[in-house]
Structure formats: C-alpha cells, structure tokens
Short mmCIF file of C-alpha atoms in Angstrom, two decimals:
data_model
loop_
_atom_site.label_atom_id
_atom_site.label_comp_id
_atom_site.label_asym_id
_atom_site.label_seq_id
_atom_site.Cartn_x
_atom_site.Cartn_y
_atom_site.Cartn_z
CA UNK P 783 -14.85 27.53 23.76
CA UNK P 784 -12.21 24.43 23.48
CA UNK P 785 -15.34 22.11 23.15
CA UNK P 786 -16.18 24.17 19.78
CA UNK P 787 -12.97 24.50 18.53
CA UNK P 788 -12.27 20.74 18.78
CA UNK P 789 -14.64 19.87 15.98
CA UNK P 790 -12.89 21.90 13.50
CA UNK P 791 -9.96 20.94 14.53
CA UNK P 792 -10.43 17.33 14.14
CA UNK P 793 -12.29 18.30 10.65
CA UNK P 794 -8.98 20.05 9.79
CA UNK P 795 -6.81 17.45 10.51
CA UNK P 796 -8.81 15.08 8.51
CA UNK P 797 -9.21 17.83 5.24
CA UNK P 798 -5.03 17.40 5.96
CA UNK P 799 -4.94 13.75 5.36
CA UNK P 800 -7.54 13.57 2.46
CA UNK P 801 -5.71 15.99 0.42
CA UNK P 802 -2.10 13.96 1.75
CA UNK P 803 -3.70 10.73 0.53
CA UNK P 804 -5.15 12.52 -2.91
CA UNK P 805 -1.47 13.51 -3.38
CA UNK P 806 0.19 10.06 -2.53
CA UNK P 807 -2.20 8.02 -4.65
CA UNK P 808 0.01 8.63 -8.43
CA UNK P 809 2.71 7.29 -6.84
CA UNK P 810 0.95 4.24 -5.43
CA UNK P 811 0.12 3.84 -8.98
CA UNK P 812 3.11 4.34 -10.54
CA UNK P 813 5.11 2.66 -8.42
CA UNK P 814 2.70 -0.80 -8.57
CA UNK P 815 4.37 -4.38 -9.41
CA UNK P 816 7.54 -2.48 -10.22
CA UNK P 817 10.92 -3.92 -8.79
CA UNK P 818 12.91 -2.07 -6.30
CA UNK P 819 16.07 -3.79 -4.76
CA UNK P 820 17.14 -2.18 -1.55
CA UNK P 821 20.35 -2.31 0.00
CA UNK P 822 21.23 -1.50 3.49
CA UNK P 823 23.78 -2.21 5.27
CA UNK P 824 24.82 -3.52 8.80
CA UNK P 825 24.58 -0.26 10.64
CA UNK P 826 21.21 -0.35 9.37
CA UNK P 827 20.32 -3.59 10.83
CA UNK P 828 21.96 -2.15 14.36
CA UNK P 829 20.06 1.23 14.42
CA UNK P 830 17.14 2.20 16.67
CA UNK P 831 15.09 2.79 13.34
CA UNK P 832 15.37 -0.85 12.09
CA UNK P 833 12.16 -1.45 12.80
CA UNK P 834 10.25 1.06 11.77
CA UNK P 835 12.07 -0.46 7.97
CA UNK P 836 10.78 -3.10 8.15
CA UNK P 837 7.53 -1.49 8.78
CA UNK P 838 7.97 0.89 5.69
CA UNK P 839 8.83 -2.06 3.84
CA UNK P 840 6.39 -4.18 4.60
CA UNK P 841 4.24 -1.02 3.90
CA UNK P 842 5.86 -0.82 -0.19
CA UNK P 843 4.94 -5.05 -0.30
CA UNK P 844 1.18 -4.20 0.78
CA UNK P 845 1.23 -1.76 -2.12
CA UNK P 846 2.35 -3.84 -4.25
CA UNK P 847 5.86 -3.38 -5.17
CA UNK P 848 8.25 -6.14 -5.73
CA UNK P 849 10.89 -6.23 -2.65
CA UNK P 850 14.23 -7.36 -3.48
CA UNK P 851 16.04 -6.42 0.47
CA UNK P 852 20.15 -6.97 0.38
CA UNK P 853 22.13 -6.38 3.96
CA UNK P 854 25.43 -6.30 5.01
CA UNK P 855 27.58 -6.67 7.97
CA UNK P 856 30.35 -5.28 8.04
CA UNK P 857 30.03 -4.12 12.25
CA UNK P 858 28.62 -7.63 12.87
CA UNK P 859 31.21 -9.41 10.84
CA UNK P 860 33.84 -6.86 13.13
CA UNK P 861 32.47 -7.92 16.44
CA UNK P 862 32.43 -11.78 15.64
CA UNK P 863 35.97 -11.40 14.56
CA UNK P 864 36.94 -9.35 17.88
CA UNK P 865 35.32 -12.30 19.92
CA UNK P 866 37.65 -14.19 18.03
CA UNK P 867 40.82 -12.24 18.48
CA UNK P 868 40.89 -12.53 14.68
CA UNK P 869 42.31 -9.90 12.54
CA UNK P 870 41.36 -9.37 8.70
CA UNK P 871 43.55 -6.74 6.90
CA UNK P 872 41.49 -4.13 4.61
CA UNK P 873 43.53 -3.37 1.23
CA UNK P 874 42.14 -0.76 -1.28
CA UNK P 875 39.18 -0.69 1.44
CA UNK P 876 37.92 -4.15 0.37
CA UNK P 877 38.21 -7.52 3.67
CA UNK P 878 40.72 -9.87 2.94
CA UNK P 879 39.06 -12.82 4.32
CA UNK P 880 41.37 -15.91 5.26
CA UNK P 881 39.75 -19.17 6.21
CA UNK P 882 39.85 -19.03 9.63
CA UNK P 883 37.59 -15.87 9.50
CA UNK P 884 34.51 -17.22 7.16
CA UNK P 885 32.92 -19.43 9.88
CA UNK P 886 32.52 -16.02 12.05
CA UNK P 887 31.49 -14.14 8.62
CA UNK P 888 28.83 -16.45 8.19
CA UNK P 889 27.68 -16.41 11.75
CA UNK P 890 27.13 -12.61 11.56
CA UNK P 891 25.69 -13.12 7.83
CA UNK P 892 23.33 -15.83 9.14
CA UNK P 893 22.38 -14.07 11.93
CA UNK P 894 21.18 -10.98 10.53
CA UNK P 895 18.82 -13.12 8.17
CA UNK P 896 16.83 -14.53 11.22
CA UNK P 897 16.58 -11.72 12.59
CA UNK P 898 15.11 -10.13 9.19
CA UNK P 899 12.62 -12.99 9.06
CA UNK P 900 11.74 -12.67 12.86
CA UNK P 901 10.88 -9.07 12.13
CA UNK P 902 8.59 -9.82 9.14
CA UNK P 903 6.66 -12.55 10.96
CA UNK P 904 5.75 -9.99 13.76
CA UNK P 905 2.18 -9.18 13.15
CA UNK P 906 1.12 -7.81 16.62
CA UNK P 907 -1.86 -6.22 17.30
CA UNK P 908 -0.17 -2.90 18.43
CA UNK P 909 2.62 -2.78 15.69
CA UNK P 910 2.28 -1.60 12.43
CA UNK P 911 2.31 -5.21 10.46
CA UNK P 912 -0.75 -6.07 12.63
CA UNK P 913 -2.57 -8.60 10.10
CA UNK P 914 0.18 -8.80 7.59
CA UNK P 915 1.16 -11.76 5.98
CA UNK P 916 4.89 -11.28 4.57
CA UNK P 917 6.83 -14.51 3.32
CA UNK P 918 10.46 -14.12 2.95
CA UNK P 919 12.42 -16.05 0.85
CA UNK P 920 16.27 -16.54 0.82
CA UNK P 921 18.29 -18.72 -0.95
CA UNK P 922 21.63 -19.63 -2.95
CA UNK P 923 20.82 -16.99 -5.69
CA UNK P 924 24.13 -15.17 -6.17
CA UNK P 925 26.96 -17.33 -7.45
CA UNK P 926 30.32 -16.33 -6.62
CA UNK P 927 34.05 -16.61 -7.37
CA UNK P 928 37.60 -15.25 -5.66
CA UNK P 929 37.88 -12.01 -5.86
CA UNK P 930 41.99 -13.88 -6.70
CA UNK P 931 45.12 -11.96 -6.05
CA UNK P 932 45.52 -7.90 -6.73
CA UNK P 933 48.73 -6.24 -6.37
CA UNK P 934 50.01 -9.18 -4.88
CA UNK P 935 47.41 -9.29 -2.18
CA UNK P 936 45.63 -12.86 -2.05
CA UNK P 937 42.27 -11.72 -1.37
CA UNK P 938 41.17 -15.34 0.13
CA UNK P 939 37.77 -16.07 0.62
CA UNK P 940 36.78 -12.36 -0.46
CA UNK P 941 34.72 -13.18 -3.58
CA UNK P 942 32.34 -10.95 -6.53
CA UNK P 943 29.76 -11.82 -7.83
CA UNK P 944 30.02 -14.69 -10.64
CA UNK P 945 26.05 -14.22 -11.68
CA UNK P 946 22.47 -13.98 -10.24
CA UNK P 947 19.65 -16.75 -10.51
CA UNK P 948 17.15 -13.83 -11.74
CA UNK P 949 14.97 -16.05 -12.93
CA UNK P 950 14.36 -17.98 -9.63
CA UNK P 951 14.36 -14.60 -7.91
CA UNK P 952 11.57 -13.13 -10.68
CA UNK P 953 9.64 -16.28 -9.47
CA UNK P 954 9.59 -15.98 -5.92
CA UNK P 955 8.87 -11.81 -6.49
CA UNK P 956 5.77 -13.39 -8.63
CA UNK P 957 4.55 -15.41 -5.59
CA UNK P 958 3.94 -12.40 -3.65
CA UNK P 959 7.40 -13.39 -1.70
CA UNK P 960 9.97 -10.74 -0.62
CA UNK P 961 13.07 -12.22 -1.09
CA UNK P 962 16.45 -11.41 1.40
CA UNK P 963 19.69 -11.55 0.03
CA UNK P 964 22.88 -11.47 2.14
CA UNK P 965 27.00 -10.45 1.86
CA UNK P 966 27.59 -13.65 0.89
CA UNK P 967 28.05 -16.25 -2.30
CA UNK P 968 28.40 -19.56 -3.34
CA UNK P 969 31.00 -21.23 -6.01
CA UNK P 970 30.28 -23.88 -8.47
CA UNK P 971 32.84 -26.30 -6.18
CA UNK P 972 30.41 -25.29 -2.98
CA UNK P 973 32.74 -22.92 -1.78
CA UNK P 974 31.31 -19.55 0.30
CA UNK P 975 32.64 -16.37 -0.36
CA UNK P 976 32.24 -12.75 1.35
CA UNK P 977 31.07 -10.43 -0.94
CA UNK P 978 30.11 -6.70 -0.91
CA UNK P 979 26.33 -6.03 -0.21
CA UNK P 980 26.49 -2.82 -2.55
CA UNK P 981 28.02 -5.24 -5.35
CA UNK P 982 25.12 -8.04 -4.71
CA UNK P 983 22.75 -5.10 -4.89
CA UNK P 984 23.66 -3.80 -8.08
CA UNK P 985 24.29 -6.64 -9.90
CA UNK P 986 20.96 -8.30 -8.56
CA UNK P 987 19.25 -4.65 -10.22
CA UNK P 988 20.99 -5.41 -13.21
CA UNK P 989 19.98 -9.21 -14.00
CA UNK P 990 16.47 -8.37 -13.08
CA UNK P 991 16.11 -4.75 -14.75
CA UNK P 992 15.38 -3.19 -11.54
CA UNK P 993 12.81 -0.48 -11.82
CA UNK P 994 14.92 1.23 -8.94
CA UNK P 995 17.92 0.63 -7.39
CA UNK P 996 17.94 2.07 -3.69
CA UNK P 997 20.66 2.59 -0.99
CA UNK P 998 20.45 3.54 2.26
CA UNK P 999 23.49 4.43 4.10
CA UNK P 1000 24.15 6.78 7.42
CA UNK P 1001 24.30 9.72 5.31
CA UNK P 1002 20.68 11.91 3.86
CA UNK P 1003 22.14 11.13 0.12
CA UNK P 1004 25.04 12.71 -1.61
CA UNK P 1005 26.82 15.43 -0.85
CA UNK P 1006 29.04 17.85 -3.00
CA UNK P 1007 32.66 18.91 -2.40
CA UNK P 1008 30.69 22.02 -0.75
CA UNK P 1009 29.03 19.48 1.62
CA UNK P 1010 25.79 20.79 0.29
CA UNK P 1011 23.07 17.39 -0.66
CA UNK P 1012 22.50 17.25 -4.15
CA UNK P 1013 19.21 16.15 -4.76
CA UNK P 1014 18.89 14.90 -8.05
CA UNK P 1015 21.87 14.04 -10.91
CA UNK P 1016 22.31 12.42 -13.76
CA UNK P 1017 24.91 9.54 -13.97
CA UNK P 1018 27.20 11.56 -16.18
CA UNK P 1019 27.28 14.04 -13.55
CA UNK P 1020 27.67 11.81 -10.76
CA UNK P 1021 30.95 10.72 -12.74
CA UNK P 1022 32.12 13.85 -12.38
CA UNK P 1023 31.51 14.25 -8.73
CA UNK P 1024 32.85 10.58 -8.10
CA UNK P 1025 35.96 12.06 -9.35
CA UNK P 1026 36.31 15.43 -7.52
CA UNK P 1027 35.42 13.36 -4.19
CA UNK P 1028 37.88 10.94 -5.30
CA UNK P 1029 40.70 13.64 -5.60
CA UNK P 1030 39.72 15.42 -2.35
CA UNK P 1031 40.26 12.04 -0.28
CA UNK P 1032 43.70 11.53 -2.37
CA UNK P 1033 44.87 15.04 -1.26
CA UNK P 1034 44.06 14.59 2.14
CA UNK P 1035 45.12 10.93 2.37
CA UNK P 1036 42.60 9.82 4.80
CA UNK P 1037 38.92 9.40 4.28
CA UNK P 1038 35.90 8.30 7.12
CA UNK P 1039 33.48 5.37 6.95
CA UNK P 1040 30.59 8.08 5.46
CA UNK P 1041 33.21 9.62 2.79
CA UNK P 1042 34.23 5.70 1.34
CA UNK P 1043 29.87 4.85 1.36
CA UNK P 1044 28.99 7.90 -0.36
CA UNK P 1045 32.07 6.70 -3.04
CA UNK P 1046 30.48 3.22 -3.68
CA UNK P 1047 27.56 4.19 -3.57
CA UNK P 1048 28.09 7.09 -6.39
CA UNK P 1049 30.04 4.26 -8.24
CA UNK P 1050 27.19 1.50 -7.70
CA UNK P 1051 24.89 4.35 -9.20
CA UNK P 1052 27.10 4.44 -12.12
CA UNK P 1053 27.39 1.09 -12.97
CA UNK P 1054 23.68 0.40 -12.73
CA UNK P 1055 22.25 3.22 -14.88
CA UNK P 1056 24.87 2.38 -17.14
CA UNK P 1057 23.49 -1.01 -17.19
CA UNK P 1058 20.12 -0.02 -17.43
CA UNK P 1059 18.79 0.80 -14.20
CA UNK P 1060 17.10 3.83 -14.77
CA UNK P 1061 16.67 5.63 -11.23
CA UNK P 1062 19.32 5.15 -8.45
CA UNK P 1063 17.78 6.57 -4.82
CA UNK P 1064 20.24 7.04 -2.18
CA UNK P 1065 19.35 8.16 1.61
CA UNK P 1066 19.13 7.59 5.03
CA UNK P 1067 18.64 4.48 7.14
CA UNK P 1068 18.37 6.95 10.25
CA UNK P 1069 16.13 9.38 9.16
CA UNK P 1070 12.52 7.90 10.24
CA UNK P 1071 10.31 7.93 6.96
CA UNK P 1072 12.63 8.82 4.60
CA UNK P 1073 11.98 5.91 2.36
CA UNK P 1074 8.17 6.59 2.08
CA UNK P 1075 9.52 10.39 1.46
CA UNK P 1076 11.84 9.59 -1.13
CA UNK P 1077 8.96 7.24 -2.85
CA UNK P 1078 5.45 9.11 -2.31
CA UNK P 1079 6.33 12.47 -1.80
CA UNK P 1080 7.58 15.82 -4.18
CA UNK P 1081 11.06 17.04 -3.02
CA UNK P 1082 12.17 13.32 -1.73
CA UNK P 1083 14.41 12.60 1.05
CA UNK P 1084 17.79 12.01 -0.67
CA UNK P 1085 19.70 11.77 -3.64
CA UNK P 1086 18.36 11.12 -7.06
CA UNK P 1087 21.00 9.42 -9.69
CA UNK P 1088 18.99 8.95 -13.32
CA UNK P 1089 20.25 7.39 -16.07
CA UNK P 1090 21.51 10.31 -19.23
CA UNK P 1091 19.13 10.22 -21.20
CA UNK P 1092 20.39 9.50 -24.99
CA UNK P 1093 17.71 12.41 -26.28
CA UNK P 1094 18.59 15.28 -25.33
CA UNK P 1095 15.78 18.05 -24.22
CA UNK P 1096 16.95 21.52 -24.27
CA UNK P 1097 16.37 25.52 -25.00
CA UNK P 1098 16.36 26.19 -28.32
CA UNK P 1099 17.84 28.64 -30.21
CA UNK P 1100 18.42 29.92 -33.79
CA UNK P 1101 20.65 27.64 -35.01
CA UNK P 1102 17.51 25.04 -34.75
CA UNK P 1103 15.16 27.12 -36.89
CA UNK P 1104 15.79 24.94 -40.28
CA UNK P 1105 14.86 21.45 -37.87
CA UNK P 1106 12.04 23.32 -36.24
CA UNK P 1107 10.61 24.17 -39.78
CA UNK P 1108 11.44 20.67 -40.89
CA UNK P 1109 9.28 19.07 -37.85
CA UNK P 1110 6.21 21.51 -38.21
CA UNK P 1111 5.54 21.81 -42.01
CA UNK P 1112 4.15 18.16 -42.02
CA UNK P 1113 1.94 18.84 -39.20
CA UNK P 1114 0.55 22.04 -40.31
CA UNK P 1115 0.00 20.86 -43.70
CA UNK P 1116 -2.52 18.23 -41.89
CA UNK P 1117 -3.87 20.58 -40.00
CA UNK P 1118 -2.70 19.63 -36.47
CA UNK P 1119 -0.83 22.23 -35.92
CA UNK P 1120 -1.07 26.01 -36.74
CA UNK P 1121 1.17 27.39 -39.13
CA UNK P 1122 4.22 29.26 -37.92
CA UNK P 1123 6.56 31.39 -40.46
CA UNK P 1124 10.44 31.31 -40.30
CA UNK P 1125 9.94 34.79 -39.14
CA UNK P 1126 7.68 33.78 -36.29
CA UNK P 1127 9.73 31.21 -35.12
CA UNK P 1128 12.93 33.15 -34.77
CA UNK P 1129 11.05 35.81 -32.79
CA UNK P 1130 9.45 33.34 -30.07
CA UNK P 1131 12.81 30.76 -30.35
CA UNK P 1132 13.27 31.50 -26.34
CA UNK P 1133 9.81 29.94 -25.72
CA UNK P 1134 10.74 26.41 -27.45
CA UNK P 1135 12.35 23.46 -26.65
CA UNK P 1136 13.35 20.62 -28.52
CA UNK P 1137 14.68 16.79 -28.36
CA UNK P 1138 17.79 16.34 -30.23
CA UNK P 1139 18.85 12.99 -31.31
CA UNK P 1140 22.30 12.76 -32.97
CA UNK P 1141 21.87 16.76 -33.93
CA UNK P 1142 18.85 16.09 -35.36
CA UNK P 1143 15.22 17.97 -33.80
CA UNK P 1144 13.06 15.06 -33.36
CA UNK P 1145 10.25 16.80 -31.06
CA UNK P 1146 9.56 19.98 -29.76
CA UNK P 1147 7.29 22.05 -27.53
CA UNK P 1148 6.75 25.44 -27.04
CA UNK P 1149 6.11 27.75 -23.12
CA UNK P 1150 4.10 31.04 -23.71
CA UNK P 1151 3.58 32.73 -20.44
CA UNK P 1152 -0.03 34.52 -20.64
CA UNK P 1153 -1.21 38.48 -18.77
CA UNK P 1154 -3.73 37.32 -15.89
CA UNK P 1155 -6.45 39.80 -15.65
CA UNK P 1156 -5.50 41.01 -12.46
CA UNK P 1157 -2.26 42.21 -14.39
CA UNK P 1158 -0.21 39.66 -12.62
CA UNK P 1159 1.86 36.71 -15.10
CA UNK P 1160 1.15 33.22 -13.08
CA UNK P 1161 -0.69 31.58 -16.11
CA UNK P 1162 1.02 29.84 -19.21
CA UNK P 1163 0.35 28.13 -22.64
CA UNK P 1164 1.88 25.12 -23.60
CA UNK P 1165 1.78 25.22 -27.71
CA UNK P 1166 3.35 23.24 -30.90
CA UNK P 1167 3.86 20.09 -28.77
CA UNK P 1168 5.44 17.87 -32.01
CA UNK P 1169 7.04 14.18 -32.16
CA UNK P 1170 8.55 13.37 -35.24
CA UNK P 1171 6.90 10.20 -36.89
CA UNK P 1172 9.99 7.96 -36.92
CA UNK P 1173 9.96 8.45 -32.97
CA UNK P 1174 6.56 8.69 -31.60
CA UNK P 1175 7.36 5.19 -29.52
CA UNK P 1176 8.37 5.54 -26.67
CA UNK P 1177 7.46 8.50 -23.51
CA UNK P 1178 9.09 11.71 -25.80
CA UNK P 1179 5.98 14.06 -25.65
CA UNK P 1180 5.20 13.12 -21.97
CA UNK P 1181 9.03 13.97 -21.46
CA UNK P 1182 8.80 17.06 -23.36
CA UNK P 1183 5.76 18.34 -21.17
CA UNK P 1184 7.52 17.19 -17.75
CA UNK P 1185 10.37 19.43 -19.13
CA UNK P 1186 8.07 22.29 -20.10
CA UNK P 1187 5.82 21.95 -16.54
CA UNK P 1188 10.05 22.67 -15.07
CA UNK P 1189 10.02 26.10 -16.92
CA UNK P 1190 7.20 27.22 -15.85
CA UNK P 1191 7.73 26.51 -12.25
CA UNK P 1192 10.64 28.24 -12.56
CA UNK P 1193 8.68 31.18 -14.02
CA UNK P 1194 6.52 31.08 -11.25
CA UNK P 1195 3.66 29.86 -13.33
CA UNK P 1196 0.93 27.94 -11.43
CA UNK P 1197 -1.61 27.43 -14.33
CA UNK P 1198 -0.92 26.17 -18.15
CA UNK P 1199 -3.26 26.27 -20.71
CA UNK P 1200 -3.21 23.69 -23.65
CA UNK P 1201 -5.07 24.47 -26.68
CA UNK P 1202 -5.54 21.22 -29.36
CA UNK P 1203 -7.98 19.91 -31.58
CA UNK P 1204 -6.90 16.23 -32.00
CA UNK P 1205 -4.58 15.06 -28.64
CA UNK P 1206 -7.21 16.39 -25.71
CA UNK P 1207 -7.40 12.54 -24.05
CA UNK P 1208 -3.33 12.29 -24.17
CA UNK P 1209 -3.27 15.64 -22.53
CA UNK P 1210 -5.56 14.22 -20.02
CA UNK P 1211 -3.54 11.45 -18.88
CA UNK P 1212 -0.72 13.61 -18.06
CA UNK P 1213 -2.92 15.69 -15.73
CA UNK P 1214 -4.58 18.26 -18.08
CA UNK P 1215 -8.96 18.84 -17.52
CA UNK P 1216 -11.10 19.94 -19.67
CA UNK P 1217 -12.30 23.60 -19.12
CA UNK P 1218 -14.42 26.31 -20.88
CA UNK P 1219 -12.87 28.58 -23.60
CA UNK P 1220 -13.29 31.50 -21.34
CA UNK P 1221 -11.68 30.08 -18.98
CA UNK P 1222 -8.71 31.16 -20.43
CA UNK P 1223 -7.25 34.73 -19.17
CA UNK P 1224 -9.59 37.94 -21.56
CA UNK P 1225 -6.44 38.95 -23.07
CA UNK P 1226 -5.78 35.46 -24.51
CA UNK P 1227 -9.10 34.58 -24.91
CA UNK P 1228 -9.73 37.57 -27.62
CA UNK P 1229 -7.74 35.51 -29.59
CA UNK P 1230 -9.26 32.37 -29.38
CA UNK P 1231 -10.06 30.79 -32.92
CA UNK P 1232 -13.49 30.11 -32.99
CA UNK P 1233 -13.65 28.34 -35.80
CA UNK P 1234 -11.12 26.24 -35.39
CA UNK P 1235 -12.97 24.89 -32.18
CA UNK P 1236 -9.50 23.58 -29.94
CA UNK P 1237 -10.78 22.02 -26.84
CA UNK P 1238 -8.75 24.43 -23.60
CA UNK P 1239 -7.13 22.13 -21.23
CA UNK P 1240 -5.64 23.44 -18.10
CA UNK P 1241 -3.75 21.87 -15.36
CA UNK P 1242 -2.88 23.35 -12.12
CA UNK P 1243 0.94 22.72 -10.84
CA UNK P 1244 2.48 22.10 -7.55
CA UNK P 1245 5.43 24.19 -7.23
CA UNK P 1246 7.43 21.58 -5.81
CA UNK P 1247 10.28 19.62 -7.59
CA UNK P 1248 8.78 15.83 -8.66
CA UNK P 1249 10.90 13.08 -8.38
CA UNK P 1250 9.87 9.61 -9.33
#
C-alpha cells in the first residue's frame, strides 16, 4: 500500500511548491533592482541563525535586489572592553567613548566585517551559497563628527553621522557588489568615531532613497502597550505608540535591552518615512526565515511602518455627495462612466470610497457586493473607479483598488467583478482576467447592458493581508 501512496505523495508535495513558487513570483518582481538597507545588530552577528542570514541574503542579491547590510556591536564592543578592564559610562542610553576605548571598538568593529566577508565567500558544495559569487564591498562611506558635549556630558569619541558617500555606494550597488557598512565613522581631520548602527542605517536609507528600510532586532517586530505585535502602522501612528512606550518606561523608571530597541527602532522608522523612505520592516534576527517571510509572503513576519500617505483614502459619506457629482459628471458626459443621479448616489454612499486631497475628492471607487446563485454573498463588483484629470500621475487608481480588494476581504468576498468599456488592460495589470458576460452571478447578469458591450473582468482574492 505505502509503495502506492508514495507517488501521490511526492506529486502532492510538488503541486505544494508549484503553487508556493506561483505565489512568490510578484514579489520577486516587485521587489527587483530595488534598494533595501538592512540593519542588524551585534546579537545578530552572535546568534546560532547568523548563517542561515547570510544565506537569505545572499538569496535577495541572486534575485536581484540591491543589498545595503549595516551591523553593530554593541556585545562585541562589551567583551573587548571587559578584556580590557575598561569601563565606558552609558548616558541617555547612548556609549561615551573615551580614547582609550576606540582601539578595542574598532577591534570588535573590524572583526565582525571579516567575519561578514568570510561568510559570503563560502560557496561549499553542501551549503546554500554553493556556486555563488557575492563581492562585498566596504569602505570609508559615512563621514562623521562628535556627537560634542550634552548636559555637560563630553561624549568623546561617540560621533553621528556628518553625511553618506551615496553616490560611491549607488556605484558599487550598480556593480552587482553588496556593500557592508559598520558602527563606525570617519572625520574630515581622519579622526574615527563610534556611531550607532540604527543611525548609519537610516541615514544611509535616506541619502540613497531606500526602497526599504529593514531592522532586525531580538524581538518578532513591534509590540503595543498590550504586548500584542502590531503588524502593520503608519508612521503617524507609530508616533503615537513611540510616545505611550515612552511614558510606560518613564513611569516605571527602568526599561530592558528589547524595550530601548523596539524605541529606536520605532524612532528610526519615523525619521526615515519622514524623509522619504516609504516602507520601514522590523523583525527578528532569531526567527529562521523571517526575512524571506516578511519579503515574499502575505501576512509577513514582523512589523510594517509606511509612510502617511498625504491622500487620504476613506469611506465616504454624504457630506461628499457635491465632490462625488463634481468628479463623475465629466466622465459620464464622455461616456466612460454610467450616469449616477444625486439621488442614487446618496442611497449607495456606504459602497464608495474616495481620495481626498486638501478636502477636495480627487478619485473615487465604488464596492457592490453581488447574490451568488447558490444564495450565498462571496462575489463583488468593483464600479465608478474615477481619477480626477489634474491627478491621474502617479499609483491613485491602483491605490484605490488595493483599498477596495481590503473591503471586500473584510466582507468575506472572494470574487470581484469589474465591468468597463475603455480601462480592461489597466485592470489587467492589477490582477483582473478577462471572462465571459455570464460569468457573472444570473441575478447580476439580467442586468447586464448589452449594448453597451463592457468587457467582465474578474479576479479571484487571497484572503490574506498583503504587505509589500
């Protein structure tokens, strides 16, 4: 019996990976010759799961994604010092670093960087990176200065960041190179400085408009004052929550290595979506995987931190009816759209949404959910999908759809329908197919306009939560 089971069991398994790797493939795409800078820091480098990172990232290089890796070491940096019988205060949480400690700071600094390199050069035959050809490249890219004297605390040889050479750094990304960065920095005088890894990090996003800024720390992501993991935020929001975790570690005085990380790293969020960095991702260096999860999967690994967006999408509701009407006259004048009455609108406002700019509707979209014919609601109709022309640049009706496909999962619809006579290709690269006017469910199809001829797109969702 085993010997006929096997056969569809190995058949299973591969029908498993197919429809994994059909899955996995828009991200591959997506995420192609963008620029991610990852930050870990020197727990990472310590922990039994180092090396399968450096296989995952070696894995994001093959794909094509431009590697920016930053490190710390701060336990390193600790040990050296201990050797050393040298003691460096911590004020406000931030190293004061006197002279006598920077040759031991560099030590550990310079140290971790072989042993980065040594790691990328391994191409056994029975590991992973078997074949792969990884140059890394590190250099004097961050310029630094004295981080000077705070509250009367001299600071020493702890530095920030002055600037970053992004252009040498874009060049050696072009090359095909990953390129390392470390804690440290140098001054226009030659001087060396220890810096913060999260701070090189962000401002190394920043100068080269990071496509994503990533951080991996001990904990999954972010967690609320509940200790539940948020999964996705925006950075307004994570302002908020930087602020009630601040407060809680105030009130109780005291706060552990995991509760100060999750604090920078909320704050480096901040400061890089507010520079322009759209997507912070922030997880474990522990868990096994979780950067490929965050990356190529639905539901992620971590925590999400997006940049606000400066349209808003939201509900509508009848104060919007005179911008609705505004938007849609034009369109159904031409044609493009059919018409809808004041009265019509005000009766189906709870199926729109809209993008406000500056209190002003500048798209909109509209979620009809649709009887099945076996009497069951699963099905939906996207409708009155409209950009005004002043802001058609730009991803606002992709964004408006994304939004849209969100409602419906959460109505527990697994099927939209798109009617349209003039955008059927644009619904196609968002995911849409082509299908036969009875395809749609009887009751909706009795209404079908047959002269008007709309070509019926449908798209079947995933009920998981996408984040990209």
């Amino acid at each position: 019996m085993n010997q006929h089971l096997s056969p569809n069991s190995t058949n299973l398994e591969n029908s498993d990976h197919i429809h994994w790797f059909r899955h996995v493939a828009p991200y591959i795409n997506t995420h192609r010759n963008k620029t991610f800078v990852v930050m870990f820091g020197g727990e990472a480098v310590s922990h039994a799961n180092f090396h399968d990172m450096i296989y995952d990232f070696a894995l994001l290089h093959s794909l094509g994604i431009r590697l920016v890796l930053v490190h710390g070491s701060r336990p390193q940096i600790d040990g050296n010092l201990q050797q050393a019988d040298i003691t460096t205060p911590f004020y406000k949480n931030l190293r004061i670093t006197p002279k006598t400690a920077l040759p031991h700071v560099l030590n550990a600094v310079g140290s971790i960087r072989l042993q980065i390199e040594a790691l990328f050069c391994m191409g056994l035959a029975n590991s992973p990176m078997y074949g792969s050809k990884i140059n890394v490249v590190s250099g004097n890219f961050v310029t630094a200065r004295p981080y000077g004297v705070h509250d009367g605390v001299d600071y020493q040889f702890t530095g920030e960041v002055r600037s970053i050479d992004s252009q040498a750094i874009a060049n050696s990304l072009s090359q095909g190179h990953i390129v390392l960065l470390g804690s440290m920095g140098y001054s226009a005088t030659g001087e060396v400085f220890n810096l913060l890894a999260e701070e090189v990090a962000v401002q190394t996003a920043i100068a080269l408009q990071a496509d994503k800024l990533i951080l991996l720390g001990k904990n999954a992501g972010v967690y609320d004052i509940s200790q539940h993991l948020i999964r996705e935020i925006t950075d307004k929001q994570a302002q908020i929550l930087l602020n009630d975790l601040t407060n809680v570690k105030q009130m109780e005085e005291t706060a552990n290595f995991e509760q100060l990380e999750s604090q920078r790293f909320l704050q480096s969020a901040i400061t890089a979506c507010q520079k322009n960095v759209s997507r912070t991702h922030i997880l474990s260096y522990a868990k096994k995987g979780a950067l490929l999860e965050e990356l190529f999967t639905h539901d992620g690994s971590g925590t999400l931190i997006s940049q606000s967006a400066y349209d808003e999408i939201r509900p509508a509701s009848i104060a919007d009816i005179g911008g609705l009407l505004q938007l849609l006259e034009p369109l159904e004048q031409q044609g493009i759209l059919v018409r809808r009455s004041k009265e019509r609108l005000e009766s189906e406002i709870d199926k729109f949404c809209i993008i406000e700019r500056d209190g002003m509707v500048i798209g909109c979209g509209a979620l009809y959910p649709l009887q099945a014919d076996v009497g069951e609601i699963f099905q939906g109709e996207i409708a009155c999908i409209a950009i005004h022309p002043n802001y058609r640049q730009g991803n606002r009706g992709a964004d408006l759809i994304a939004f849209l496909q969100k409602q419906a999962k959460i109505q527990h619809i697994s099927e939209l329908f798109v009617l349209t006579t003039r955008t059927a290709h644009w619904f196609m690269e968002l995911g849409f197919a082509e299908v036969p006017a009875e395809r749609l469910p009887k009751a909706r199809f009795a209404n079908y306009n047959h002269e008007r001829k709309s070509k019926v797109l449908l798209k079947v969702l995933n009920q998981n939560t996408v984040k990209i």
